[in-house]
XYZ file of C-alpha atoms in Angstrom:
433
model
C 116.404 53.175 -16.325
C 112.848 52.429 -15.170
C 109.856 54.711 -14.758
C 111.281 58.129 -13.937
C 108.343 60.330 -14.828
C 107.599 63.080 -12.318
C 103.876 63.418 -11.696
C 103.529 66.144 -9.044
C 103.293 69.914 -9.509
C 106.828 71.248 -9.330
C 107.934 73.739 -6.675
C 111.669 74.508 -6.778
C 113.575 74.667 -3.484
C 117.288 75.320 -3.037
C 118.875 72.993 -0.513
C 120.661 75.083 2.123
C 124.448 74.719 2.364
C 126.042 74.402 5.789
C 128.752 76.917 6.681
C 129.218 75.572 10.218
C 128.765 72.239 11.988
C 125.079 71.645 12.653
C 123.948 71.478 16.265
C 120.313 70.525 16.624
C 117.898 68.778 18.964
C 114.818 67.616 17.094
C 111.508 65.999 17.852
C 110.427 64.353 14.621
C 107.001 63.025 13.632
C 106.017 59.457 14.416
C 106.937 56.381 12.416
C 104.946 55.927 9.218
C 105.325 52.156 9.479
C 104.045 51.994 13.058
C 101.219 54.467 12.431
C 99.969 52.498 9.416
C 100.021 49.172 11.253
C 98.366 50.633 14.339
C 95.543 52.089 12.233
C 94.819 48.731 10.580
C 94.964 46.749 13.824
C 92.776 49.329 15.560
C 90.161 49.217 12.784
C 89.972 45.422 13.174
C 89.973 45.367 16.988
C 87.067 44.561 19.289
C 87.258 47.885 21.118
C 88.563 51.460 20.811
C 92.252 52.275 20.433
C 94.381 55.398 20.704
C 97.534 56.331 18.816
C 99.839 58.649 20.764
C 102.342 60.602 18.665
C 101.119 59.376 15.263
C 102.488 60.579 11.964
C 100.241 63.054 10.181
C 101.290 62.912 6.549
C 99.788 62.059 3.190
C 100.339 58.295 3.500
C 98.792 57.961 6.955
C 95.877 60.285 6.188
C 95.095 58.166 3.116
C 95.203 55.069 5.309
C 92.807 56.602 7.822
C 90.506 57.798 5.044
C 90.426 54.357 3.424
C 89.524 52.614 6.676
C 86.982 55.312 7.539
C 85.336 54.837 4.151
C 84.656 51.209 5.051
C 83.053 52.135 8.376
C 85.786 52.493 11.006
C 85.406 55.615 13.124
C 88.570 57.727 12.944
C 89.139 60.860 15.023
C 92.436 62.335 13.806
C 91.940 66.066 14.330
C 94.334 66.079 17.319
C 97.900 65.837 16.029
C 99.131 64.189 19.240
C 96.404 61.620 19.850
C 94.216 59.780 17.359
C 91.192 57.714 18.377
C 89.928 54.708 16.424
C 86.609 52.990 17.123
C 86.079 49.840 15.073
C 82.757 49.303 13.349
C 81.231 46.800 10.954
C 83.076 47.096 7.630
C 80.809 47.751 4.660
C 80.836 48.975 1.080
C 80.489 50.503 -1.336
C 83.614 52.565 -0.756
C 86.601 53.852 -2.692
C 90.165 53.831 -1.353
C 92.662 56.330 -2.757
C 96.066 54.731 -2.195
C 97.992 57.774 -3.426
C 101.533 56.512 -3.891
C 101.546 54.649 -0.549
C 102.687 51.044 -0.558
C 101.214 50.591 2.920
C 97.726 51.601 1.775
C 97.728 49.576 -1.437
C 98.994 46.434 0.368
C 97.472 46.657 3.861
C 93.909 47.719 3.020
C 92.815 45.153 0.357
C 92.988 42.269 2.893
C 90.831 44.393 5.229
C 88.446 45.087 2.354
C 87.969 41.336 1.966
C 86.345 41.408 5.418
C 83.900 44.146 4.388
C 80.430 43.499 3.083
C 80.269 45.222 -0.307
C 82.375 46.597 -3.141
C 85.610 48.368 -2.220
C 87.476 49.953 -5.136
C 91.137 50.969 -5.137
C 93.212 53.327 -7.280
C 95.920 55.917 -6.769
C 98.536 58.137 -8.356
C 99.618 57.102 -11.869
C 102.889 55.528 -10.708
C 101.030 53.516 -8.052
C 99.683 51.406 -10.910
C 103.223 50.162 -11.600
C 104.111 49.252 -7.992
C 104.217 45.505 -7.209
C 100.823 44.263 -6.042
C 100.125 41.161 -8.137
C 101.408 38.598 -5.588
C 99.032 39.987 -2.940
C 96.072 39.825 -5.325
C 96.867 36.209 -6.137
C 97.263 35.341 -2.460
C 93.944 36.936 -1.485
C 92.140 35.128 -4.287
C 93.531 31.811 -3.062
C 92.260 32.666 0.429
C 88.720 33.165 -0.845
C 88.581 36.888 -1.694
C 86.993 37.890 -4.995
C 88.965 40.666 -6.718
C 88.347 42.290 -10.089
C 91.343 44.000 -11.695
C 90.027 46.535 -14.189
C 93.267 48.053 -15.481
C 96.273 46.760 -17.404
C 98.306 46.503 -14.167
C 97.405 45.708 -10.568
C 95.450 48.938 -10.105
C 92.693 49.927 -10.345
C 91.006 46.975 -8.660
C 87.798 46.194 -6.804
C 87.428 43.852 -3.835
C 83.985 42.247 -3.763
C 83.701 41.571 -0.045
C 81.144 39.264 1.548
C 81.875 40.149 5.182
C 84.304 37.312 5.824
C 87.479 35.691 4.483
C 88.035 31.944 4.655
C 91.798 32.154 5.074
C 94.115 29.154 5.214
C 97.499 28.448 3.647
C 98.983 30.531 0.861
C 102.273 30.628 -1.022
C 103.584 34.010 -2.143
C 106.724 35.490 -3.672
C 107.257 38.569 -1.498
C 110.736 39.392 -2.802
C 109.400 42.692 -4.208
C 108.211 43.993 -0.830
C 107.816 42.800 2.746
C 104.499 44.697 2.745
C 103.002 41.880 0.661
C 103.395 39.605 3.698
C 102.549 42.238 6.316
C 99.265 43.066 4.576
C 98.123 39.450 4.857
C 99.281 39.045 8.453
C 97.638 42.197 9.803
C 94.138 41.145 8.736
C 94.631 37.405 9.311
C 93.295 37.182 12.903
C 89.895 38.112 11.488
C 89.994 35.400 8.796
C 87.919 32.303 9.603
C 90.974 30.030 9.550
C 93.663 32.617 10.130
C 96.541 32.288 7.697
C 99.769 30.439 6.999
C 101.932 32.469 4.632
C 104.850 30.714 2.929
C 107.313 32.836 0.997
C 108.988 31.151 -1.970
C 111.518 33.134 -3.968
C 114.483 35.457 -3.418
C 114.849 36.812 0.143
C 112.108 39.062 1.476
C 113.579 42.589 1.841
C 113.213 44.884 4.840
C 113.050 42.111 7.444
C 112.799 44.621 10.336
C 109.415 45.725 8.992
C 108.152 42.143 9.158
C 109.386 41.870 12.736
C 107.492 45.075 13.512
C 104.310 43.569 12.043
C 104.677 40.438 14.175
C 105.451 42.422 17.340
C 102.443 44.700 16.882
C 100.113 41.784 16.125
C 101.201 40.092 19.330
C 100.765 43.353 21.256
C 97.150 43.404 20.048
C 96.601 39.847 21.274
C 97.160 37.817 18.108
C 98.873 34.426 18.185
C 101.719 34.523 15.651
C 104.361 31.874 14.938
C 107.370 33.035 12.911
C 109.862 30.436 14.120
C 110.173 28.754 10.716
C 112.130 30.859 8.201
C 109.904 32.367 5.496
C 106.727 30.988 7.114
C 104.300 33.037 9.205
C 101.280 31.521 10.957
C 98.544 33.700 12.441
C 95.745 32.012 14.372
C 92.165 33.299 14.101
C 91.016 35.270 17.118
C 90.041 38.694 18.437
C 92.297 41.732 18.357
C 92.239 43.960 21.428
C 91.767 47.687 21.339
C 94.707 49.341 23.087
C 96.913 52.385 23.370
C 99.712 52.583 20.801
C 102.760 54.724 21.533
C 104.190 55.599 18.128
C 107.989 55.912 18.027
C 109.752 58.706 16.109
C 110.392 57.716 12.497
C 113.934 56.310 12.246
C 113.992 56.387 8.431
C 112.888 60.014 8.493
C 115.637 60.842 10.984
C 118.471 59.481 8.832
C 118.952 62.619 6.661
C 119.302 64.678 9.847
C 121.824 62.214 11.263
C 123.675 62.334 7.942
C 123.960 66.099 8.382
C 125.959 65.521 11.565
C 128.457 63.389 9.632
C 128.744 65.782 6.682
C 129.286 68.895 8.790
C 131.111 67.456 11.788
C 128.175 68.448 13.973
C 125.760 66.859 16.413
C 122.080 65.990 16.030
C 119.866 64.579 18.793
C 116.484 62.987 18.129
C 114.341 63.430 21.237
C 111.821 60.893 22.453
C 113.658 57.801 21.247
C 112.656 54.653 23.210
C 115.269 52.339 24.720
C 113.438 49.359 23.231
C 112.442 49.831 19.605
C 110.677 47.917 16.843
C 112.793 49.790 14.297
C 116.285 48.692 13.100
C 118.354 50.984 15.325
C 121.304 48.633 15.716
C 121.736 48.268 11.963
C 121.571 52.050 11.509
C 124.068 52.533 14.345
C 126.458 50.093 12.639
C 126.205 51.828 9.256
C 126.644 55.347 10.630
C 129.627 54.301 12.734
C 131.285 52.650 9.727
C 130.798 55.915 7.830
C 132.490 57.942 10.566
C 129.743 58.808 13.038
C 129.350 58.257 16.756
C 125.904 57.080 17.889
C 124.760 57.206 21.523
C 121.439 56.621 23.246
C 120.745 58.471 26.488
C 117.889 60.009 28.430
C 118.190 63.019 26.117
C 117.472 60.897 23.054
C 119.368 59.353 20.162
C 122.468 61.409 19.306
C 124.738 61.210 16.256
C 128.056 63.086 16.140
C 130.325 63.521 13.153
C 133.956 64.489 12.645
C 133.478 66.183 9.287
C 135.053 63.198 7.532
C 132.791 60.605 5.954
C 134.072 57.127 5.094
C 132.886 54.939 2.254
C 131.686 51.396 2.867
C 130.586 48.193 1.176
C 127.183 47.197 2.539
C 124.196 44.976 1.847
C 121.239 47.275 2.580
C 118.477 44.719 1.961
C 117.183 45.007 5.529
C 117.223 48.833 5.587
C 116.583 49.728 1.962
C 114.707 52.933 2.845
C 118.065 54.381 3.889
C 119.649 53.899 0.444
C 119.033 57.415 -0.942
C 120.393 59.282 2.098
C 123.352 56.916 2.433
C 124.097 57.347 -1.275
C 124.310 61.109 -0.784
C 126.616 60.557 2.195
C 128.778 58.170 0.184
C 129.347 60.756 -2.532
C 130.869 63.059 0.096
C 133.092 60.302 1.531
C 136.871 59.849 1.432
C 136.687 56.460 -0.325
C 134.354 54.544 -2.669
C 131.178 52.769 -1.560
C 129.158 49.885 -2.908
C 125.546 49.264 -1.878
C 123.815 45.990 -2.779
C 120.694 44.012 -1.947
C 118.184 46.713 -2.896
C 116.856 45.619 -6.295
C 113.324 45.930 -4.896
C 113.620 49.717 -4.502
C 113.276 49.928 -8.281
C 109.579 49.350 -7.545
C 109.187 52.029 -4.872
C 107.766 55.531 -5.422
C 110.092 55.613 -8.415
C 112.927 53.382 -9.610
C 115.195 54.717 -6.886
C 118.393 53.115 -8.151
C 117.961 54.587 -11.621
C 116.782 57.945 -10.294
C 119.731 58.326 -7.915
C 122.186 57.416 -10.673
C 120.620 59.808 -13.159
C 120.197 62.836 -10.915
C 123.560 62.679 -9.152
C 125.389 61.982 -12.415
C 123.867 65.217 -13.721
C 125.564 66.981 -10.781
C 128.944 65.522 -11.705
C 128.925 62.366 -9.590
C 130.679 59.165 -10.597
C 128.268 56.388 -9.725
C 127.019 53.376 -11.612
C 123.992 51.218 -11.045
C 123.897 47.440 -10.860
C 120.757 45.336 -10.900
C 120.555 45.514 -7.104
C 122.428 48.624 -6.038
C 124.964 51.348 -6.691
C 128.745 51.803 -6.848
C 129.824 55.301 -5.789
C 133.257 56.819 -6.440
C 133.433 60.223 -4.708
C 134.493 63.298 -6.637
C 133.546 67.001 -6.483
C 129.920 67.788 -7.283
C 128.350 70.904 -8.748
C 125.011 72.571 -8.235
C 122.050 72.135 -10.538
C 118.447 70.973 -10.727
C 117.668 67.702 -8.961
C 114.429 65.953 -9.908
C 112.632 64.153 -7.088
C 110.061 62.126 -9.084
C 107.434 62.657 -6.345
C 109.680 60.584 -4.040
C 110.332 61.869 -0.517
C 113.536 59.838 -0.150
C 114.979 61.397 -3.315
C 114.353 64.831 -1.798
C 116.138 63.749 1.395
C 119.176 62.624 -0.641
C 119.390 65.931 -2.474
C 119.139 67.864 0.796
C 122.036 65.875 2.292
C 124.232 66.540 -0.748
C 123.261 70.207 -0.647
C 124.870 70.578 2.771
C 128.271 70.476 1.059
C 127.415 71.476 -2.509
C 125.962 74.957 -3.113
C 123.196 75.425 -5.651
C 121.367 72.090 -5.597
C 117.791 72.961 -6.472
C 115.047 70.397 -5.878
C 112.291 70.594 -8.456
C 109.635 69.663 -5.864
C 110.393 69.536 -2.155
C 106.654 69.271 -1.427
C 106.874 65.530 -2.107
C 108.288 65.214 1.424
C 104.702 65.705 2.667
C 104.261 61.986 1.946
C 105.884 61.209 5.300
C 107.095 64.517 6.828
C 105.313 67.725 5.821
C 107.604 69.663 8.193
C 110.793 68.555 6.424
C 111.723 71.784 4.554
C 111.242 73.942 7.652
C 112.989 71.519 10.013
C 115.905 71.085 7.599
C 116.413 74.797 7.025
C 116.220 75.518 10.750
C 118.846 72.856 11.458
C 121.256 74.124 8.817
C 120.863 77.833 9.546
C 120.360 77.573 13.292
C 117.239 79.712 12.975
C 113.783 78.396 13.735
């Protein structure tokens, strides 16, 4: 069943049950994925950058702290506008990755460009998250790395102020972040980089497209025309203003609430052109019984109160698996989700954790090597363990809309990407701010 050990202090929270259709207009925090990439590109740029509407959460604050420790100037006291001034990267420094895949995979390539020792470690479960392919790739590109623990962390990058770069072969089937981490720093490598993926398909393709789009926006020359090959030419990165979109993955539980209750939820501030996988989300929500519209008001999802099951490959949007699993258990027909074997290596083994916790509430769902099969039946209340995983908390909250008495052992884990989640969720369900 994988590593399912909870590591955070526990703070019980009862998920509120909806008695009426929800009707809410929300402005959610910025995208974690965009904020993380913008911070890295800004720290490597040749001039100052600003981030408008960034996400302030544990993952992004750890990213900023790690880059600041190596010399980048970070002004993040203003929640609406962060300022980054690049500076010569130096050690010694220590980077706390927490439980953030973005920090543990995006910052080591940057550390290779620093002059000095940069050490990395994080929460206990971070030491089990896939990192080995990135370490091997960086070593082949000329970066010296000492791994001092039995797994991939803790490690120390022994930077000499430059990275040779060149061609590298990597199996990134465990996480698209293994490729993104190399690409983001590659313009600063002497020879740039050519990354060739060999292995099962790389998951979460929209995140790779986001990486490429943001690199190009910063002035990098990137060629991704050959499948599973990414070429980044060496060259300067421009400082610029980044407008951070609302976090689509973070919005999904709120959209799910519209389907469960037959209500309506609008996410304000949604751009008409997005780097996030809106069309895939629209398709999934519509198949499950929702209506999705984009207008000047924002992105709106309406439900009928009836949720439909579906058979879907979620490999490109695996972050949505927990919330969609909760939706599927409240549906009028079975569902099967596949293509998400890699989420066993996320904050926890999400497939095993979802199966275990929802089974304890009376659900009929079984896990396969790469997904879940859900057969809806009535659920009961009870304790739901989150395993320090924000997406597990989101799933429990969605189920709690229709099932009284679901008590999360630690809702504070949502601070990883949305510290406001408990308050926003309760306000939506109760109609009281």
